mmCIF file of C-alpha atoms in Angstrom:
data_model
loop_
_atom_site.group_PDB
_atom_site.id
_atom_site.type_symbol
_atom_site.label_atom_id
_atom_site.label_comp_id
_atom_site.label_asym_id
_atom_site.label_seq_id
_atom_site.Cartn_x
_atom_site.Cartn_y
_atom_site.Cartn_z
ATOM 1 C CA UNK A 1 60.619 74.915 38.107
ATOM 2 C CA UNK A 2 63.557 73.596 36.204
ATOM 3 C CA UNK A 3 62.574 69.837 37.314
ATOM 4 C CA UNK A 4 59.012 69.861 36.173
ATOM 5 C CA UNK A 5 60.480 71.239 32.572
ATOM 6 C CA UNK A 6 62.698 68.272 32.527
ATOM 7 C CA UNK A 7 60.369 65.950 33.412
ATOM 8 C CA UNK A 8 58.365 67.474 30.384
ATOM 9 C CA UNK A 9 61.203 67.174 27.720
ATOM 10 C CA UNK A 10 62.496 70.579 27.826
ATOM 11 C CA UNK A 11 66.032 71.420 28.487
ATOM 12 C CA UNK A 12 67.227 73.531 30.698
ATOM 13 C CA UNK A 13 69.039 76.436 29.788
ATOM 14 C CA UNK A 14 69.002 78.340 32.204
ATOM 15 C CA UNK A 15 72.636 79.614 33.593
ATOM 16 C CA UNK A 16 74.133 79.670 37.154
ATOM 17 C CA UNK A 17 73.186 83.539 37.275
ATOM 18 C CA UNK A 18 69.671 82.934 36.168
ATOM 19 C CA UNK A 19 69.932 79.652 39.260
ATOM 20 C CA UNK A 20 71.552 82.748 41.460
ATOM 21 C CA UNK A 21 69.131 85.618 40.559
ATOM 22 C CA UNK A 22 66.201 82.790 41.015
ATOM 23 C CA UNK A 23 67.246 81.806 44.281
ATOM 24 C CA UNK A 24 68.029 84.766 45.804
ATOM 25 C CA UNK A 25 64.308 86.033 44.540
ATOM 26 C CA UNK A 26 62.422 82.977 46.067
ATOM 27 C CA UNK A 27 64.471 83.198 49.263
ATOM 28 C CA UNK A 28 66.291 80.292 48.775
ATOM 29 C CA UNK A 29 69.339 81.620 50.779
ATOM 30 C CA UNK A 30 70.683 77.981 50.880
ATOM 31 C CA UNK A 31 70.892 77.506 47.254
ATOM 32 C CA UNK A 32 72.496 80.897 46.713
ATOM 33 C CA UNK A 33 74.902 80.555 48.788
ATOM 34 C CA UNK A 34 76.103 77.064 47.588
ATOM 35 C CA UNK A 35 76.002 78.501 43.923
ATOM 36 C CA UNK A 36 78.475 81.135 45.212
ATOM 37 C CA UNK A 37 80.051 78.997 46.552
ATOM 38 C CA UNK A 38 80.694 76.321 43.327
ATOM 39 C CA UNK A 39 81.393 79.152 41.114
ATOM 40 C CA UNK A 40 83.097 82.095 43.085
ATOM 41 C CA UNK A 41 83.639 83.578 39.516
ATOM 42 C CA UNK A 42 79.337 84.068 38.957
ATOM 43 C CA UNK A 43 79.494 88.355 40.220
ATOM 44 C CA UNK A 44 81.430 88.886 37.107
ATOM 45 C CA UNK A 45 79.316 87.774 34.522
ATOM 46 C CA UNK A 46 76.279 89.592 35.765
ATOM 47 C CA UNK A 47 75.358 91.716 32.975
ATOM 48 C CA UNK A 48 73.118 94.723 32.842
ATOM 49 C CA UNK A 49 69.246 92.822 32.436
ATOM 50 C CA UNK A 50 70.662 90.634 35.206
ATOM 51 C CA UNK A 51 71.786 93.786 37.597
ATOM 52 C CA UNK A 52 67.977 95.200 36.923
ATOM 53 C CA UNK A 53 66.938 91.964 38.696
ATOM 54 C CA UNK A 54 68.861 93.598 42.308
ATOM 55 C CA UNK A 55 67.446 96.903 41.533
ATOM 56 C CA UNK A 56 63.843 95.948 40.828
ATOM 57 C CA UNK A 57 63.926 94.224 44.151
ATOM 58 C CA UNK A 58 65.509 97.529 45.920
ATOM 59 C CA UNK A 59 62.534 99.272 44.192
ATOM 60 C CA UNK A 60 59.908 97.134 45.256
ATOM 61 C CA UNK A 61 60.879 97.183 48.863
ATOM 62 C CA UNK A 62 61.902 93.180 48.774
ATOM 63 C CA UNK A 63 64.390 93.992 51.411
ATOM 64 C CA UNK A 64 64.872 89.564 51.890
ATOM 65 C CA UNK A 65 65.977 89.598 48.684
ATOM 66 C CA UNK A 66 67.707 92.618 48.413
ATOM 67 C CA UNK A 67 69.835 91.493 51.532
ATOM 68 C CA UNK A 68 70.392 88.344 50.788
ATOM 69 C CA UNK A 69 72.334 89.644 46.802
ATOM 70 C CA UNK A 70 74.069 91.383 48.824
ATOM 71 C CA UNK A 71 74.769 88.949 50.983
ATOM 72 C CA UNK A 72 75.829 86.852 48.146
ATOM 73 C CA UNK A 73 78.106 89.745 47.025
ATOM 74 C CA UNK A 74 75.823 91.676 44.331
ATOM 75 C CA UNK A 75 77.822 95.269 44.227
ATOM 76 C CA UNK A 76 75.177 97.960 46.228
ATOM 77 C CA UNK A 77 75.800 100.259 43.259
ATOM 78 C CA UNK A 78 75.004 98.290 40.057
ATOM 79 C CA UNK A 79 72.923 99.615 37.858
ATOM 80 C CA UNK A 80 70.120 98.648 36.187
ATOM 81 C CA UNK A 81 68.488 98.833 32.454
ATOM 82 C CA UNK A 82 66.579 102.086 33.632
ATOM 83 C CA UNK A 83 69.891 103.408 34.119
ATOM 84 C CA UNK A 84 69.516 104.046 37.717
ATOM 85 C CA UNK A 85 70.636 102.187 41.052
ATOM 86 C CA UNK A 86 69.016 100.064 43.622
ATOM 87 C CA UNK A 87 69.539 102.918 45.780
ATOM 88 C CA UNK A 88 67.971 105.787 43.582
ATOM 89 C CA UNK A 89 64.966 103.100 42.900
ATOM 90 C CA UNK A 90 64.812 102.603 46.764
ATOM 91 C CA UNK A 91 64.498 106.369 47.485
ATOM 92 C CA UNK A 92 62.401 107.077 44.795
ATOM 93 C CA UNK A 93 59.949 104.456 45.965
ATOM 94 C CA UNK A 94 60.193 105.467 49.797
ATOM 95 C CA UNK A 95 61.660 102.415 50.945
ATOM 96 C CA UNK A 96 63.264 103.414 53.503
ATOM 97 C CA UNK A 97 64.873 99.998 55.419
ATOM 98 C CA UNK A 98 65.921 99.560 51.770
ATOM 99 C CA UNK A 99 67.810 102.903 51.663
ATOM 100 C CA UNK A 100 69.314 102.360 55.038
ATOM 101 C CA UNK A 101 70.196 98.722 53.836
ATOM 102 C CA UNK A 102 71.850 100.004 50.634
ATOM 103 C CA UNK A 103 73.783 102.603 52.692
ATOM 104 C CA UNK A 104 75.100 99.914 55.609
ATOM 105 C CA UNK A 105 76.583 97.932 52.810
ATOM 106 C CA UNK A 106 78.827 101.048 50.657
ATOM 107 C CA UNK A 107 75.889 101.969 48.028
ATOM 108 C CA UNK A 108 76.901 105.579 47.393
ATOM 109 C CA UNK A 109 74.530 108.296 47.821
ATOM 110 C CA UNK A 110 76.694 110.506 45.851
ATOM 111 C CA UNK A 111 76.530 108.119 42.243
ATOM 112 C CA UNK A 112 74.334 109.822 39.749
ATOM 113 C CA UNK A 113 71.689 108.259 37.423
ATOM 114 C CA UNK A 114 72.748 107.910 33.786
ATOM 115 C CA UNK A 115 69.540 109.639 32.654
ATOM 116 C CA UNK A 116 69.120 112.261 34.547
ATOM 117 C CA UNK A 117 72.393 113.010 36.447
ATOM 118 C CA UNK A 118 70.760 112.666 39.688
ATOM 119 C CA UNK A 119 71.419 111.433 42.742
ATOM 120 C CA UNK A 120 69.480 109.264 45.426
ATOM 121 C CA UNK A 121 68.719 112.329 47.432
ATOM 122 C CA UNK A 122 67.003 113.813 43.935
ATOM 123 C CA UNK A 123 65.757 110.799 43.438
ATOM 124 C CA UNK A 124 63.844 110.840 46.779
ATOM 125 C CA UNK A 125 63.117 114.638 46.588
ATOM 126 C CA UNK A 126 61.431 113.719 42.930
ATOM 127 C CA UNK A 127 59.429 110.996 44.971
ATOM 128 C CA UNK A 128 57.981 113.337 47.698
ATOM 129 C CA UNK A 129 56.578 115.137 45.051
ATOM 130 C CA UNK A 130 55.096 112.868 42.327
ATOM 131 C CA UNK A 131 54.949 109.507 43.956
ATOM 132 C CA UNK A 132 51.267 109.540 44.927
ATOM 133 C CA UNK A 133 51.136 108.295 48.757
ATOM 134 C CA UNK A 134 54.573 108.076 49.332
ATOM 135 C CA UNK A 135 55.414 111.754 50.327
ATOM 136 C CA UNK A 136 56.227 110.488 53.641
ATOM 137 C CA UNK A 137 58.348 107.593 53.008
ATOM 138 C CA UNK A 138 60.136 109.852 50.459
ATOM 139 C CA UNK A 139 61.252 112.515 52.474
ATOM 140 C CA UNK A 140 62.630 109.988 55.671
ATOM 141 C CA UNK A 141 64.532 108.441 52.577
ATOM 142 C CA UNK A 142 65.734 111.841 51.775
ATOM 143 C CA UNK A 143 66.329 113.335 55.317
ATOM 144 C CA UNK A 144 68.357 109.954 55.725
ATOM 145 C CA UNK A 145 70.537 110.701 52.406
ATOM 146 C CA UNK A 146 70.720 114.193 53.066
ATOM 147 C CA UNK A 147 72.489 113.306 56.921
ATOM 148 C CA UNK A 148 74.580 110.699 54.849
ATOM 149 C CA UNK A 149 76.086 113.096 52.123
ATOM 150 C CA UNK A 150 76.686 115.979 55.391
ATOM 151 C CA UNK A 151 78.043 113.306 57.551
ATOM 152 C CA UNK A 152 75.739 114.865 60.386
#
């Protein structure tokens, strides 16, 4: 941690994103939310390595952490170095309390990748098909974007 740098002569650089992205990765929801707090101003500095941060969490199925950014006001549709969103990286991956997460709090299904064009649903579809045991996971994730972008 920062201390045990100090303690060792090394400064600490770090800035209040990197103290916000750290907290809200160790699930220090307590620390987040007082950083927030102190600098109301931190959401618009976050810049596109530190948005991958939110994503890669979405991706890996981290929904403590994934709630909690978004608790602390992380936008559901930023996107990350890949060029995708948390969303498309959730349905990819087949995690589906991620998706339905993402979707509760305004991530759009409709937003399309900046690679590819594509949205969650195609991201999802992709998955079925070449993300080695998680055809299942994939195809809840993309019966449950499917319902969201027909309203039904």
């Amino acid at each position: 941690t920062a201390d045990v740098l100090r303690l060792r002569g090394i400064a600490d650089d770090s800035t209040t994103v990197d103290r916000l992205i750290g907290a809200c990765l160790s699930d220090d929801a307590e620390t987040a939310q007082e950083l927030v707090a102190e600098h109301p101003e931190v959401l618009g500095h976050l810049s596109r390595a530190d948005a991958d941060a939110f994503v890669r969490a979405a991706a890996r199925g981290a929904i403590g952490q994934v709630r909690l950014m978004l608790a602390c006001g992380f936008p559901p549709d930023l996107v990350g170095e890949s060029g995708a969103t948390a969303l498309q990286q959730a349905a990819w991956r087949g995690q589906v309390p991620v998706v339905e997460l993402l979707l509760a709090n305004g991530a759009s299904p409709s937003m399309k990748d900046e690679l590819y064009g594509e949205t969650a649903l195609d991201w999802a579809r992709h998955g079925a098909t070449h993300a080695q045991g998680a055809e299942g996971p994939c195809l809840e994730a993309a019966r449950i974007l499917s319902e969201e972008e027909t309203g039904c």
